XYZ file of C-alpha atoms in Angstrom:
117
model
C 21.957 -28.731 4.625
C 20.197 -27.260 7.888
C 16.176 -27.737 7.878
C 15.863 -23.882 7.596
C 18.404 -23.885 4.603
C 15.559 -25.783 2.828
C 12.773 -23.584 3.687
C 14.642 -20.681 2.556
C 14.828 -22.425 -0.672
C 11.845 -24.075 -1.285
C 8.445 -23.612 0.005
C 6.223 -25.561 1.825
C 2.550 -26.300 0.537
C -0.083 -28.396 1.034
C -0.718 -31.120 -1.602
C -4.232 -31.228 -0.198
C -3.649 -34.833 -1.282
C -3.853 -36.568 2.109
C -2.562 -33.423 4.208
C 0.918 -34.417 2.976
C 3.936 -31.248 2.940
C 5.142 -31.450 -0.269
C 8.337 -29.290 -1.433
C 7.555 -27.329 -3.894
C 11.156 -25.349 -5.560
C 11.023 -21.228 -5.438
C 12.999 -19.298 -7.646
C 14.389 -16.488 -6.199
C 13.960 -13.353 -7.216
C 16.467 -10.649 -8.084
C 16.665 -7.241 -8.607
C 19.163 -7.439 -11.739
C 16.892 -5.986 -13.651
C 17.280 -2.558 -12.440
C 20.049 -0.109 -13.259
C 22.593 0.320 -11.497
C 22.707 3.584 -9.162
C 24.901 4.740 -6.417
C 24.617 4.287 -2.907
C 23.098 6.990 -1.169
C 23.223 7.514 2.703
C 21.193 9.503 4.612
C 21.791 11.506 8.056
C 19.845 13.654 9.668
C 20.884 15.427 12.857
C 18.785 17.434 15.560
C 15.905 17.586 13.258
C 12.872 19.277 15.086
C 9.307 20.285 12.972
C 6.724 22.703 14.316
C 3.164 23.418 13.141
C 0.562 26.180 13.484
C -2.538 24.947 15.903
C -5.448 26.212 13.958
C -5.348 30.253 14.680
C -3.505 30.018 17.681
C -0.450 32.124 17.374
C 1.820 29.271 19.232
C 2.940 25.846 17.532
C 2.719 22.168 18.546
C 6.362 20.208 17.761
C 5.833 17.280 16.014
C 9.487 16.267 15.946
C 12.008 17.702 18.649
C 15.778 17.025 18.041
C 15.757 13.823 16.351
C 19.029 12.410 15.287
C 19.967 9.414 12.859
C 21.131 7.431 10.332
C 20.423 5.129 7.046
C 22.959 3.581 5.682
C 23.001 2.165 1.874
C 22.451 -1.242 1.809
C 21.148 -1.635 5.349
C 17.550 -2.631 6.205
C 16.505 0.215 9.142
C 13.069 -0.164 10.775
C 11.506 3.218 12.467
C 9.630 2.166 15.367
C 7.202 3.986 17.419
C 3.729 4.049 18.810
C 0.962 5.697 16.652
C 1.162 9.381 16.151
C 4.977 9.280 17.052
C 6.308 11.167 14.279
C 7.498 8.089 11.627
C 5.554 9.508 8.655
C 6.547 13.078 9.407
C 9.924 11.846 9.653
C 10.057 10.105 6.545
C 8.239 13.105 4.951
C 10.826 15.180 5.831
C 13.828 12.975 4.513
C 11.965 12.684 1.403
C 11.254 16.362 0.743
C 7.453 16.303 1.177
C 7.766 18.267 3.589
C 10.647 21.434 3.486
C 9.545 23.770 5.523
C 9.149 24.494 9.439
C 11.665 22.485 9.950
C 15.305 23.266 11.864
C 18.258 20.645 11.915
C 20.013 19.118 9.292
C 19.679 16.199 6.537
C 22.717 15.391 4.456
C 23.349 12.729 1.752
C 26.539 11.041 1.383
C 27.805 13.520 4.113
C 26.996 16.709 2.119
C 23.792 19.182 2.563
C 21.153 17.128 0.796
C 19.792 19.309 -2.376
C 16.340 19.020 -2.327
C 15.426 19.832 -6.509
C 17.961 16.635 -6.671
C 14.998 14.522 -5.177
């Protein structure tokens, strides 16, 4: 077994007996205890959300034409500096947020239903 086999099994500590690494076994957790569901995937295309500035008649774009993808089963990280537009996006694809916004979101390639969420 590779070194980093091990430490994906077990975990190191410290026996505070002498400073010595001693092994200590991990069990892993599972999810089995969950029901079942089916695999959902996301995709949202051209998605651009607008919002009023104060009393000002014009609007500031908080998302403009973003485009992606989450696939079921796949781990996706959304990256970006502060004030980006992660959150916003993740409010959208959630339904937190349903209106102001232009583009579309689908789930498992149909129009996503939002009362479903």
């Amino acid at each position: 077994m590779v070194e980093s086999d091990l430490l994906n099994k077990n975990l190191l500590s410290d026996s505070r007996q002498g400073n010595k690494a001693q092994i200590v076994p991990v069990q892993t957790k599972t999810l089995q205890h969950l029901p079942k569901r089916p695999a959902v995937d996301l995709a949202f295309h051209n998605l651009t959300y607008r919002v009023k500035e104060g009393n000002r008649s014009n609007a500031k774009t908080i998302l403009k034409g973003v485009s992606g993808r989450l696939r079921s089963g796949e781990l996706t990280a959304i990256m970006g500096p502060s004030g980006a537009g992660k959150s916003t996006l993740l409010n959208i694809l959630s339904g937190y947020k349903a209106t102001n916004i232009e583009g579309s979101v689908t789930m498992n390639g149909h129009e996503r239903n939002i009362s479903a969420f």
